[in-house]
Amino acid sequence: MPSMTSRKLEQSRRLQQRAENLIPGGVNSPVRAFKSVGGDPPFIVRGKGSHVWDADENEYIDYVGSWGPLILGHAAPDVLDAIVSAACNGTSFGASTPSEADLAELVLAAYPSMQKVRFVSSGTEATMSAIRLARAYTKRKYIVKFEGCYHGHSDALLVKAGSGIATLGIPGSAGVPEEFTQFTLALPFNNTHAVEYAFQKFKHQIACVIVEPVVGNMGCVPAADDYLVALRLITEREKAVLIFDEVMTGFRVAYGGAQELYNIRPDLTTLGKIIGGGLPVGAYGGSNEIMNLVAPLGPMYQAGTLSGNPLAMAAGCAMLKRLRDHKSEIYPQIDKLSRELVEGVAAAAKDAGVPLCYNRVGSMFTWFFTAGPVIDWDSASKSNTTAFGNFFRAMLDQGIYLPPSQFEAAFLGTAHTQEDVQQTIAAARLSFAAVKA
Ligand SMILES: *Cc1c(COP(=O)(O)O)cnc(C)c1O
């Protein structure tokens, strides 16, 4: 493990300068920038299992996992083999391939709420399409989302969104005319009353409620007891579509996602991240009744040149097969190790007298620099982001790579070891001293 003083950064700094001249902020997704935490972002050149290496050969224990997809760790052999053999047969055809139905079968078997699924190339496309479909199905205009939930960067959903929007402290996005979000109602999360009120006020006008059933994008914030049940009851009663955005939680908090964990059937589900095995894939699905509205069967149009890409499908199949065949070991194992890690770090904070609380569901978790509890965006935003930034940089200097934002969940996967966890807790003990200094 590199010490606080020995971490070299020359190559990463050089690469950052080069990238900044070519790409806005040097990044292709704002969450990768270190704007909110400070310091120099390492340029990653290699990953294996739970570790990644940067351009200066510094080694890190990685808790970002490409922001969720890499539950089996970096360069997982099954997934790599599948990608390589698919690539040897050609990378894209723009015609149907058998692998699309292979992945669809795996997904549908795991999510009984879905009878049909459509693959796209990102989570953003999945949620954007699910919203369009919900509006097509109900012939209503309004949509309900929750403050601090992120559902990709389509115009209508960039309202009080979490993730990079929260990290950068901007209310929404420039370039989105207010008319484009006039039908978006952003309500506080974990507040049933607000949902009842919205349905009263916009009687028969709300097409859908979209929710991250375990929020990851304001940091990890689980739904309160019976909150998801209430959303299910209200949407059913009001004949609105309930969309679980499981882009992050799907195959993460359980093989069958949050809907399996909490035993609730949404009308539509969006998936991404893990189902692509580290390649770009998203998906949306639901009952035949709703999905049959999608073109070419029905009038709701949605398309994609590289949708169902054979490499991405092969990677997804390999990923899901491994998870399916070992789920009774994998999920308890990463739950146990995550608990050890999260509680160990929290204990270190307590010993150091640093106010901190945590939320964790299985292998997704966040340490919030606030006494807490964190139950919604208001309470999450009380976190001391300066303290988080100091902690983040001290951890990075000791070879621990956390999400560079207080408002993003961290992930643990099957490749993490007891040793990784102990090393991380030890690093946290030192880092909390830095937070106080
Ligand atoms: C990551 C994420 C998205 C967006 O997916 P992209 O592939 O980045 O477009 C949407 N919803 C949730 C819950 C996510 O975590």
CSV table of C-alpha atoms and ligand atoms in Angstrom, one decimal:
chain,number,residue,atom,x,y,z
A,1,MET,CA,0.0,0.0,0.0
A,2,PRO,CA,1.5,3.3,-1.0
A,3,SER,CA,2.0,5.7,1.9
A,4,MET,CA,0.6,9.2,2.1
A,5,THR,CA,3.8,10.7,0.8
A,6,SER,CA,5.0,8.2,-1.8
A,7,ARG,CA,2.0,8.3,-4.2
A,8,LYS,CA,3.4,9.6,-7.5
A,9,LEU,CA,1.1,11.5,-9.8
A,10,GLU,CA,3.2,12.8,-12.7
A,11,GLN,CA,1.6,10.6,-15.4
A,12,SER,CA,-1.9,11.1,-14.2
A,13,ARG,CA,-1.4,14.9,-14.0
A,14,ARG,CA,0.0,14.9,-17.5
A,15,LEU,CA,-2.9,12.8,-18.8
A,16,GLN,CA,-5.3,15.1,-17.1
A,17,GLN,CA,-3.8,18.2,-18.7
A,18,ARG,CA,-4.0,16.5,-22.1
A,19,ALA,CA,-7.6,15.4,-21.6
A,20,GLU,CA,-8.7,18.9,-20.4
A,21,ASN,CA,-7.6,20.4,-23.7
A,22,LEU,CA,-9.7,17.8,-25.6
A,23,ILE,CA,-12.7,16.9,-23.5
A,24,PRO,CA,-14.8,19.2,-21.3
A,25,GLY,CA,-13.3,19.0,-17.8
A,26,GLY,CA,-11.2,16.1,-19.1
A,27,VAL,CA,-14.0,13.7,-18.4
A,28,ASN,CA,-16.8,12.0,-20.3
A,29,SER,CA,-19.0,11.9,-17.3
A,30,PRO,CA,-19.0,14.7,-14.7
A,31,VAL,CA,-19.0,12.3,-11.7
A,32,ARG,CA,-15.5,11.2,-12.6
A,33,ALA,CA,-14.1,14.7,-12.0
A,34,PHE,CA,-12.6,15.6,-8.6
A,35,LYS,CA,-14.3,19.0,-8.5
A,36,SER,CA,-16.1,18.4,-5.3
A,37,VAL,CA,-13.3,16.6,-3.4
A,38,GLY,CA,-10.2,18.3,-4.8
A,39,GLY,CA,-6.9,16.7,-5.7
A,40,ASP,CA,-5.8,15.0,-8.9
A,41,PRO,CA,-7.8,12.2,-10.4
A,42,PRO,CA,-5.7,9.1,-11.1
A,43,PHE,CA,-5.9,7.9,-14.7
A,44,ILE,CA,-6.7,4.2,-14.5
A,45,VAL,CA,-4.8,1.9,-16.9
A,46,ARG,CA,-5.6,-1.6,-15.6
A,47,GLY,CA,-7.9,-3.5,-13.2
A,48,LYS,CA,-8.0,-7.0,-11.8
A,49,GLY,CA,-10.4,-8.3,-9.2
A,50,SER,CA,-10.9,-5.7,-6.5
A,51,HIS,CA,-7.9,-3.6,-7.5
A,52,VAL,CA,-7.0,-1.0,-10.1
A,53,TRP,CA,-3.7,0.6,-11.1
A,54,ASP,CA,-3.1,4.1,-12.3
A,55,ALA,CA,-0.7,5.5,-14.9
A,56,ASP,CA,1.9,6.0,-12.2
A,57,GLU,CA,1.6,2.3,-11.1
A,58,ASN,CA,-0.2,3.3,-7.9
A,59,GLU,CA,-2.4,0.4,-6.7
A,60,TYR,CA,-5.9,1.0,-5.3
A,61,ILE,CA,-8.6,-1.1,-3.7
A,62,ASP,CA,-11.6,0.0,-5.8
A,63,TYR,CA,-15.0,0.6,-4.2
A,64,VAL,CA,-16.4,2.3,-7.3
A,65,GLY,CA,-16.6,-0.7,-9.6
A,66,SER,CA,-17.3,1.4,-12.6
A,67,TRP,CA,-20.2,2.9,-10.6
A,68,GLY,CA,-21.9,-0.4,-10.0
A,69,PRO,CA,-21.6,-2.8,-12.9
A,70,LEU,CA,-18.5,-4.7,-11.7
A,71,ILE,CA,-20.0,-6.9,-9.0
A,72,LEU,CA,-17.6,-9.7,-10.1
A,73,GLY,CA,-14.6,-7.4,-10.0
A,74,HIS,CA,-12.4,-6.1,-12.8
A,75,ALA,CA,-11.5,-8.4,-15.7
A,76,ALA,CA,-13.7,-11.2,-14.5
A,77,PRO,CA,-12.5,-14.3,-16.5
A,78,ASP,CA,-16.0,-15.5,-17.5
A,79,VAL,CA,-17.0,-12.1,-18.8
A,80,LEU,CA,-13.8,-11.5,-20.6
A,81,ASP,CA,-14.0,-14.9,-22.4
A,82,ALA,CA,-17.5,-14.2,-23.5
A,83,ILE,CA,-16.6,-10.8,-24.9
A,84,VAL,CA,-13.6,-12.1,-26.7
A,85,SER,CA,-15.4,-15.0,-28.4
A,86,ALA,CA,-18.3,-12.8,-29.3
A,87,ALA,CA,-15.9,-10.2,-30.8
A,88,CYS,CA,-14.2,-12.8,-33.0
A,89,ASN,CA,-17.6,-13.3,-34.8
A,90,GLY,CA,-18.1,-9.7,-35.5
A,91,THR,CA,-18.9,-6.7,-33.3
A,92,SER,CA,-22.3,-5.5,-34.6
A,93,PHE,CA,-24.8,-6.4,-37.3
A,94,GLY,CA,-27.9,-4.2,-36.9
A,95,ALA,CA,-29.8,-7.4,-37.3
A,96,SER,CA,-31.2,-9.8,-34.7
A,97,THR,CA,-28.7,-12.2,-33.0
A,98,PRO,CA,-29.4,-15.1,-30.7
A,99,SER,CA,-27.6,-13.5,-27.8
A,100,GLU,CA,-30.4,-10.9,-27.3
A,101,ALA,CA,-32.9,-13.5,-26.4
A,102,ASP,CA,-30.3,-15.3,-24.2
A,103,LEU,CA,-30.0,-12.2,-22.1
A,104,ALA,CA,-33.7,-11.5,-22.2
A,105,GLU,CA,-34.4,-15.0,-20.8
A,106,LEU,CA,-32.0,-14.5,-18.0
A,107,VAL,CA,-33.5,-11.1,-17.1
A,108,LEU,CA,-37.1,-12.2,-17.3
A,109,ALA,CA,-36.4,-15.4,-15.2
A,110,ALA,CA,-35.0,-13.2,-12.5
A,111,TYR,CA,-37.8,-10.5,-12.6
A,112,PRO,CA,-41.2,-12.0,-12.6
A,113,SER,CA,-42.8,-8.5,-12.9
A,114,MET,CA,-41.5,-8.5,-16.5
A,115,GLN,CA,-42.9,-10.5,-19.3
A,116,LYS,CA,-41.0,-8.7,-22.0
A,117,VAL,CA,-37.9,-6.6,-22.0
A,118,ARG,CA,-36.3,-4.2,-24.5
A,119,PHE,CA,-32.5,-3.6,-24.5
A,120,VAL,CA,-31.0,-0.2,-25.0
A,121,SER,CA,-27.4,1.1,-24.5
A,122,SER,CA,-27.6,3.0,-21.3
A,123,GLY,CA,-29.6,3.6,-18.1
A,124,THR,CA,-30.6,7.0,-19.4
A,125,GLU,CA,-32.2,5.5,-22.5
A,126,ALA,CA,-34.0,2.9,-20.3
A,127,THR,CA,-35.6,5.4,-18.0
A,128,MET,CA,-36.4,7.9,-20.8
A,129,SER,CA,-38.1,5.1,-22.7
A,130,ALA,CA,-40.0,3.8,-19.7
A,131,ILE,CA,-41.4,7.3,-19.0
A,132,ARG,CA,-42.5,7.6,-22.6
A,133,LEU,CA,-44.1,4.2,-22.4
A,134,ALA,CA,-45.9,5.0,-19.2
A,135,ARG,CA,-47.3,8.1,-20.8
A,136,ALA,CA,-48.3,6.2,-23.9
A,137,TYR,CA,-50.0,3.5,-21.8
A,138,THR,CA,-51.9,5.9,-19.4
A,139,LYS,CA,-52.4,8.7,-21.9
A,140,ARG,CA,-51.5,11.1,-19.1
A,141,LYS,CA,-48.7,13.7,-18.9
A,142,TYR,CA,-47.5,14.2,-15.4
A,143,ILE,CA,-44.7,12.2,-13.9
A,144,VAL,CA,-43.6,11.9,-10.3
A,145,LYS,CA,-40.0,11.6,-9.3
A,146,PHE,CA,-38.2,12.1,-6.0
A,147,GLU,CA,-35.6,14.7,-4.9
A,148,GLY,CA,-32.1,13.2,-4.9
A,149,CYS,CA,-33.1,10.3,-7.2
A,150,TYR,CA,-31.2,10.2,-10.5
A,151,HIS,CA,-32.7,8.5,-13.5
A,152,GLY,CA,-30.2,9.5,-16.2
A,153,HIS,CA,-29.9,12.8,-18.0
A,154,SER,CA,-32.9,13.1,-20.2
A,155,ASP,CA,-34.6,16.5,-20.1
A,156,ALA,CA,-37.7,15.6,-18.1
A,157,LEU,CA,-35.8,13.8,-15.4
A,158,LEU,CA,-33.1,16.4,-14.7
A,159,VAL,CA,-35.2,18.0,-11.9
A,160,LYS,CA,-33.8,17.8,-8.4
A,161,ALA,CA,-31.7,14.9,-9.6
A,162,GLY,CA,-29.0,13.4,-7.5
A,163,SER,CA,-25.7,12.1,-8.6
A,164,GLY,CA,-23.5,14.7,-10.4
A,165,ILE,CA,-26.2,17.3,-10.2
A,166,ALA,CA,-26.2,17.0,-6.4
A,167,THR,CA,-22.4,16.8,-6.2
A,168,LEU,CA,-21.9,19.9,-8.2
A,169,GLY,CA,-24.7,21.7,-6.3
A,170,ILE,CA,-26.6,22.7,-9.3
A,171,PRO,CA,-30.5,22.7,-9.3
A,172,GLY,CA,-31.0,21.2,-12.7
A,173,SER,CA,-29.4,21.7,-16.0
A,174,ALA,CA,-29.0,24.6,-18.3
A,175,GLY,CA,-30.4,23.9,-21.7
A,176,VAL,CA,-33.6,22.3,-20.4
A,177,PRO,CA,-36.5,24.7,-21.2
A,178,GLU,CA,-38.9,24.9,-18.2
A,179,GLU,CA,-41.7,23.8,-20.6
A,180,PHE,CA,-39.8,20.5,-20.9
A,181,THR,CA,-40.0,19.8,-17.1
A,182,GLN,CA,-43.5,21.3,-16.5
A,183,PHE,CA,-45.0,17.9,-16.2
A,184,THR,CA,-42.3,16.6,-13.8
A,185,LEU,CA,-43.3,16.7,-10.1
A,186,ALA,CA,-40.3,16.3,-7.8
A,187,LEU,CA,-41.4,15.2,-4.3
A,188,PRO,CA,-39.4,14.4,-1.2
A,189,PHE,CA,-38.3,10.8,-0.9
A,190,ASN,CA,-39.7,8.6,1.9
A,191,ASN,CA,-42.7,10.8,2.3
A,192,THR,CA,-46.0,9.0,1.5
A,193,HIS,CA,-48.1,12.1,2.3
A,194,ALA,CA,-46.4,14.1,-0.5
A,195,VAL,CA,-47.4,11.4,-3.0
A,196,GLU,CA,-51.0,11.3,-1.8
A,197,TYR,CA,-51.2,15.1,-2.1
A,198,ALA,CA,-49.8,15.1,-5.6
A,199,PHE,CA,-52.3,12.5,-6.8
A,200,GLN,CA,-55.1,14.6,-5.2
A,201,LYS,CA,-53.9,17.8,-6.8
A,202,PHE,CA,-53.3,16.2,-10.3
A,203,LYS,CA,-56.2,13.8,-10.3
A,204,HIS,CA,-56.1,11.4,-13.3
A,205,GLN,CA,-53.2,13.3,-14.8
A,206,ILE,CA,-50.2,11.4,-13.3
A,207,ALA,CA,-48.8,8.8,-15.7
A,208,CYS,CA,-46.2,7.3,-13.5
A,209,VAL,CA,-44.2,7.3,-10.3
A,210,ILE,CA,-40.5,6.6,-11.0
A,211,VAL,CA,-38.3,5.7,-8.0
A,212,GLU,CA,-35.0,4.2,-7.1
A,213,PRO,CA,-36.3,1.6,-4.7
A,214,VAL,CA,-33.0,1.8,-2.8
A,215,VAL,CA,-31.6,5.2,-3.7
A,216,GLY,CA,-27.9,5.2,-4.7
A,217,ASN,CA,-27.6,8.6,-6.3
A,218,MET,CA,-27.8,10.9,-3.2
A,219,GLY,CA,-25.6,8.4,-1.5
A,220,CYS,CA,-27.3,5.1,-0.4
A,221,VAL,CA,-30.7,5.9,1.1
A,222,PRO,CA,-33.1,2.9,1.6
A,223,ALA,CA,-36.8,3.3,1.5
A,224,ALA,CA,-38.4,3.4,4.9
A,225,ASP,CA,-40.6,0.5,6.0
A,226,ASP,CA,-43.7,0.2,3.9
A,227,TYR,CA,-42.8,3.2,1.7
A,228,LEU,CA,-42.5,1.1,-1.4
A,229,VAL,CA,-45.7,-0.7,-0.4
A,230,ALA,CA,-47.5,2.6,-0.1
A,231,LEU,CA,-46.2,3.6,-3.6
A,232,ARG,CA,-47.5,0.4,-5.0
A,233,LEU,CA,-50.9,0.8,-3.3
A,234,ILE,CA,-51.3,4.4,-4.4
A,235,THR,CA,-50.3,3.9,-8.0
A,236,GLU,CA,-52.6,0.9,-8.3
A,237,ARG,CA,-55.5,2.8,-6.9
A,238,GLU,CA,-54.8,5.8,-9.1
A,239,LYS,CA,-54.1,3.6,-12.2
A,240,ALA,CA,-50.7,5.1,-12.6
A,241,VAL,CA,-47.6,3.1,-13.7
A,242,LEU,CA,-45.1,2.3,-10.9
A,243,ILE,CA,-41.6,2.3,-12.4
A,244,PHE,CA,-38.8,0.9,-10.3
A,245,ASP,CA,-35.5,2.3,-11.6
A,246,GLU,CA,-33.3,-0.7,-10.8
A,247,VAL,CA,-30.4,0.4,-13.0
A,248,MET,CA,-28.2,0.4,-9.9
A,249,THR,CA,-30.1,-2.1,-7.6
A,250,GLY,CA,-30.9,-4.7,-10.2
A,251,PHE,CA,-28.8,-7.9,-9.6
A,252,ARG,CA,-27.0,-5.8,-6.9
A,253,VAL,CA,-29.1,-5.8,-3.7
A,254,ALA,CA,-30.4,-9.2,-4.6
A,255,TYR,CA,-30.3,-11.3,-7.8
A,256,GLY,CA,-33.9,-10.2,-8.4
A,257,GLY,CA,-33.2,-6.6,-7.4
A,258,ALA,CA,-35.0,-4.5,-4.8
A,259,GLN,CA,-38.3,-5.9,-6.1
A,260,GLU,CA,-37.3,-9.3,-4.9
A,261,LEU,CA,-35.8,-8.0,-1.7
A,262,TYR,CA,-38.9,-6.1,-0.7
A,263,ASN,CA,-41.3,-8.4,-2.5
A,264,ILE,CA,-43.1,-5.7,-4.6
A,265,ARG,CA,-44.0,-5.9,-8.3
A,266,PRO,CA,-43.7,-2.7,-10.1
A,267,ASP,CA,-45.4,-2.2,-13.5
A,268,LEU,CA,-42.2,-1.3,-15.3
A,269,THR,CA,-38.6,-1.9,-14.4
A,270,THR,CA,-35.4,-0.3,-15.7
A,271,LEU,CA,-32.1,-2.0,-15.6
A,272,GLY,CA,-28.5,-1.2,-16.6
A,273,LYS,CA,-25.1,-1.4,-15.0
A,274,ILE,CA,-24.7,-5.0,-13.9
A,275,ILE,CA,-26.7,-6.5,-16.8
A,276,GLY,CA,-24.1,-5.2,-19.3
A,277,GLY,CA,-21.2,-6.9,-17.5
A,278,GLY,CA,-19.2,-3.7,-17.8
A,279,LEU,CA,-20.3,-3.0,-21.4
A,280,PRO,CA,-23.0,-0.4,-22.2
A,281,VAL,CA,-26.4,-1.9,-21.7
A,282,GLY,CA,-29.7,-0.7,-20.4
A,283,ALA,CA,-33.2,-2.3,-20.4
A,284,TYR,CA,-36.8,-1.7,-19.7
A,285,GLY,CA,-39.5,-4.2,-19.2
A,286,GLY,CA,-42.9,-5.0,-17.8
A,287,SER,CA,-46.1,-6.9,-18.6
A,288,ASN,CA,-47.0,-7.9,-22.1
A,289,GLU,CA,-50.0,-5.5,-21.9
A,290,ILE,CA,-47.7,-2.5,-21.5
A,291,MET,CA,-44.7,-3.7,-23.5
A,292,ASN,CA,-46.8,-4.5,-26.5
A,293,LEU,CA,-47.2,-0.8,-27.0
A,294,VAL,CA,-43.5,-0.6,-28.0
A,295,ALA,CA,-42.8,-0.3,-31.7
A,296,PRO,CA,-42.9,-2.2,-34.0
A,297,LEU,CA,-45.9,-3.9,-32.1
A,298,GLY,CA,-47.4,-0.6,-31.0
A,299,PRO,CA,-47.3,3.2,-31.3
A,300,MET,CA,-44.6,4.0,-28.7
A,301,TYR,CA,-41.4,4.6,-30.7
A,302,GLN,CA,-38.0,3.7,-29.4
A,303,ALA,CA,-34.9,2.5,-31.3
A,304,GLY,CA,-31.1,2.1,-31.2
A,305,THR,CA,-28.4,1.4,-33.8
A,306,LEU,CA,-26.3,-0.6,-31.3
A,307,SER,CA,-29.1,-1.8,-29.1
A,308,GLY,CA,-28.7,-5.5,-28.2
A,309,ASN,CA,-25.0,-5.3,-29.3
A,310,PRO,CA,-23.6,-8.8,-29.4
A,311,LEU,CA,-20.5,-8.0,-27.3
A,312,ALA,CA,-22.7,-6.3,-24.6
A,313,MET,CA,-25.2,-9.2,-24.7
A,314,ALA,CA,-22.4,-11.8,-24.3
A,315,ALA,CA,-20.9,-9.9,-21.4
A,316,GLY,CA,-24.3,-9.5,-19.7
A,317,CYS,CA,-25.1,-13.2,-20.2
A,318,ALA,CA,-21.8,-14.3,-18.7
A,319,MET,CA,-22.2,-11.9,-15.8
A,320,LEU,CA,-25.8,-13.0,-15.0
A,321,LYS,CA,-25.1,-16.7,-15.4
A,322,ARG,CA,-22.3,-16.5,-12.8
A,323,LEU,CA,-24.5,-14.6,-10.4
A,324,ARG,CA,-27.5,-16.9,-11.0
A,325,ASP,CA,-25.5,-20.1,-10.5
A,326,HIS,CA,-23.8,-18.9,-7.3
A,327,LYS,CA,-26.3,-16.5,-5.9
A,328,SER,CA,-26.9,-18.4,-2.7
A,329,GLU,CA,-23.2,-17.9,-1.9
A,330,ILE,CA,-22.5,-14.6,-3.6
A,331,TYR,CA,-25.1,-12.3,-2.1
A,332,PRO,CA,-24.7,-13.4,1.6
A,333,GLN,CA,-20.9,-13.2,1.1
A,334,ILE,CA,-20.8,-9.6,-0.2
A,335,ASP,CA,-23.5,-8.6,2.4
A,336,LYS,CA,-21.3,-9.9,5.2
A,337,LEU,CA,-18.1,-8.4,4.0
A,338,SER,CA,-19.8,-5.1,3.3
A,339,ARG,CA,-21.2,-5.0,6.8
A,340,GLU,CA,-17.8,-5.7,8.3
A,341,LEU,CA,-16.3,-2.8,6.2
A,342,VAL,CA,-19.1,-0.3,6.8
A,343,GLU,CA,-19.3,-1.0,10.5
A,344,GLY,CA,-15.5,-1.0,10.9
A,345,VAL,CA,-15.1,2.4,9.2
A,346,ALA,CA,-18.0,3.8,11.3
A,347,ALA,CA,-16.3,2.5,14.5
A,348,ALA,CA,-13.1,4.2,13.5
A,349,ALA,CA,-15.0,7.5,13.0
A,350,LYS,CA,-16.6,7.1,16.4
A,351,ASP,CA,-13.2,6.5,18.0
A,352,ALA,CA,-11.9,9.7,16.2
A,353,GLY,CA,-14.9,11.7,17.3
A,354,VAL,CA,-16.0,12.4,13.7
A,355,PRO,CA,-19.8,12.7,13.3
A,356,LEU,CA,-20.7,10.1,10.8
A,357,CYS,CA,-23.7,7.8,9.9
A,358,TYR,CA,-24.0,5.2,7.3
A,359,ASN,CA,-26.7,3.5,5.2
A,360,ARG,CA,-26.1,0.1,3.6
A,361,VAL,CA,-28.3,-2.3,1.7
A,362,GLY,CA,-26.3,-5.4,0.9
A,363,SER,CA,-23.2,-4.4,-1.0
A,364,MET,CA,-24.1,-0.8,-1.7
A,365,PHE,CA,-23.4,1.8,1.0
A,366,THR,CA,-22.5,5.3,2.0
A,367,TRP,CA,-20.8,6.9,4.9
A,368,PHE,CA,-22.4,10.3,5.4
A,369,PHE,CA,-20.4,13.0,7.3
A,370,THR,CA,-23.4,14.0,9.4
A,371,ALA,CA,-24.8,12.6,12.6
A,372,GLY,CA,-27.9,11.6,10.6
A,373,PRO,CA,-30.0,9.8,10.1
A,374,VAL,CA,-30.1,10.3,6.3
A,375,ILE,CA,-33.5,9.4,5.0
A,376,ASP,CA,-34.0,11.8,2.1
A,377,TRP,CA,-32.3,14.6,0.1
A,378,ASP,CA,-32.8,17.2,2.9
A,379,SER,CA,-31.0,15.1,5.5
A,380,ALA,CA,-28.3,13.9,3.0
A,381,SER,CA,-27.5,17.5,2.0
A,382,LYS,CA,-26.6,18.3,5.7
A,383,SER,CA,-23.4,16.2,5.2
A,384,ASN,CA,-20.2,18.0,5.7
A,385,THR,CA,-18.8,17.7,2.2
A,386,THR,CA,-15.5,19.4,3.2
A,387,ALA,CA,-14.9,16.7,5.7
A,388,PHE,CA,-15.9,14.1,3.1
A,389,GLY,CA,-13.4,15.6,0.7
A,390,ASN,CA,-10.6,15.5,3.2
A,391,PHE,CA,-11.4,11.9,4.1
A,392,PHE,CA,-11.7,11.0,0.4
A,393,ARG,CA,-8.2,12.4,-0.4
A,394,ALA,CA,-6.6,10.8,2.7
A,395,MET,CA,-8.1,7.4,1.6
A,396,LEU,CA,-6.9,7.8,-2.0
A,397,ASP,CA,-3.4,8.6,-0.8
A,398,GLN,CA,-3.5,5.3,1.1
A,399,GLY,CA,-4.6,3.4,-2.0
A,400,ILE,CA,-8.4,3.3,-1.3
A,401,TYR,CA,-10.5,4.4,-4.2
A,402,LEU,CA,-14.0,5.6,-3.1
A,403,PRO,CA,-16.6,7.4,-5.2
A,404,PRO,CA,-15.3,11.0,-5.5
A,405,SER,CA,-18.6,12.4,-4.1
A,406,GLN,CA,-20.5,12.4,-0.8
A,407,PHE,CA,-23.6,11.7,-2.8
A,408,GLU,CA,-22.7,8.5,-4.6
A,409,ALA,CA,-23.0,5.0,-3.2
A,410,ALA,CA,-19.9,2.8,-2.9
A,411,PHE,CA,-19.9,-0.8,-3.9
A,412,LEU,CA,-18.2,-4.0,-2.8
A,413,GLY,CA,-18.1,-7.1,-5.0
A,414,THR,CA,-17.1,-10.8,-5.0
A,415,ALA,CA,-13.5,-10.0,-5.7
A,416,HIS,CA,-13.0,-8.0,-2.5
A,417,THR,CA,-11.2,-9.9,0.3
A,418,GLN,CA,-11.1,-9.8,4.0
A,419,GLU,CA,-7.6,-8.3,3.6
A,420,ASP,CA,-9.0,-5.5,1.4
A,421,VAL,CA,-11.5,-4.7,4.0
A,422,GLN,CA,-9.1,-4.7,6.9
A,423,GLN,CA,-6.7,-2.6,5.0
A,424,THR,CA,-9.5,-0.1,4.2
A,425,ILE,CA,-10.6,0.1,7.9
A,426,ALA,CA,-6.9,0.7,8.9
A,427,ALA,CA,-6.7,3.5,6.3
A,428,ALA,CA,-9.9,5.0,7.5
A,429,ARG,CA,-8.5,5.2,11.1
A,430,LEU,CA,-5.6,7.3,9.8
A,431,SER,CA,-7.9,9.3,7.4
A,432,PHE,CA,-10.3,10.4,10.2
A,433,ALA,CA,-7.3,12.0,12.0
A,434,ALA,CA,-6.8,14.0,8.8
A,435,VAL,CA,-10.4,15.0,8.7
A,436,LYS,CA,-10.1,16.5,12.2
A,437,ALA,CA,-6.8,18.2,11.6
B,1,LIG,C1,-26.6,5.0,-13.4
B,1,LIG,C2,-28.1,5.2,-13.3
B,1,LIG,C3,-28.9,5.7,-14.3
B,1,LIG,C4,-28.2,6.1,-15.6
B,1,LIG,O1,-27.6,5.1,-16.3
B,1,LIG,P1,-26.5,5.5,-17.4
B,1,LIG,O2,-26.1,4.2,-18.0
B,1,LIG,O3,-25.4,6.3,-16.7
B,1,LIG,O4,-27.2,6.4,-18.4
B,1,LIG,C5,-30.2,5.7,-14.2
B,1,LIG,N1,-30.8,5.4,-13.0
B,1,LIG,C6,-30.1,5.0,-12.0
B,1,LIG,C7,-30.8,4.5,-10.7
B,1,LIG,C8,-28.7,4.9,-12.0
B,1,LIG,O5,-28.0,4.5,-11.0
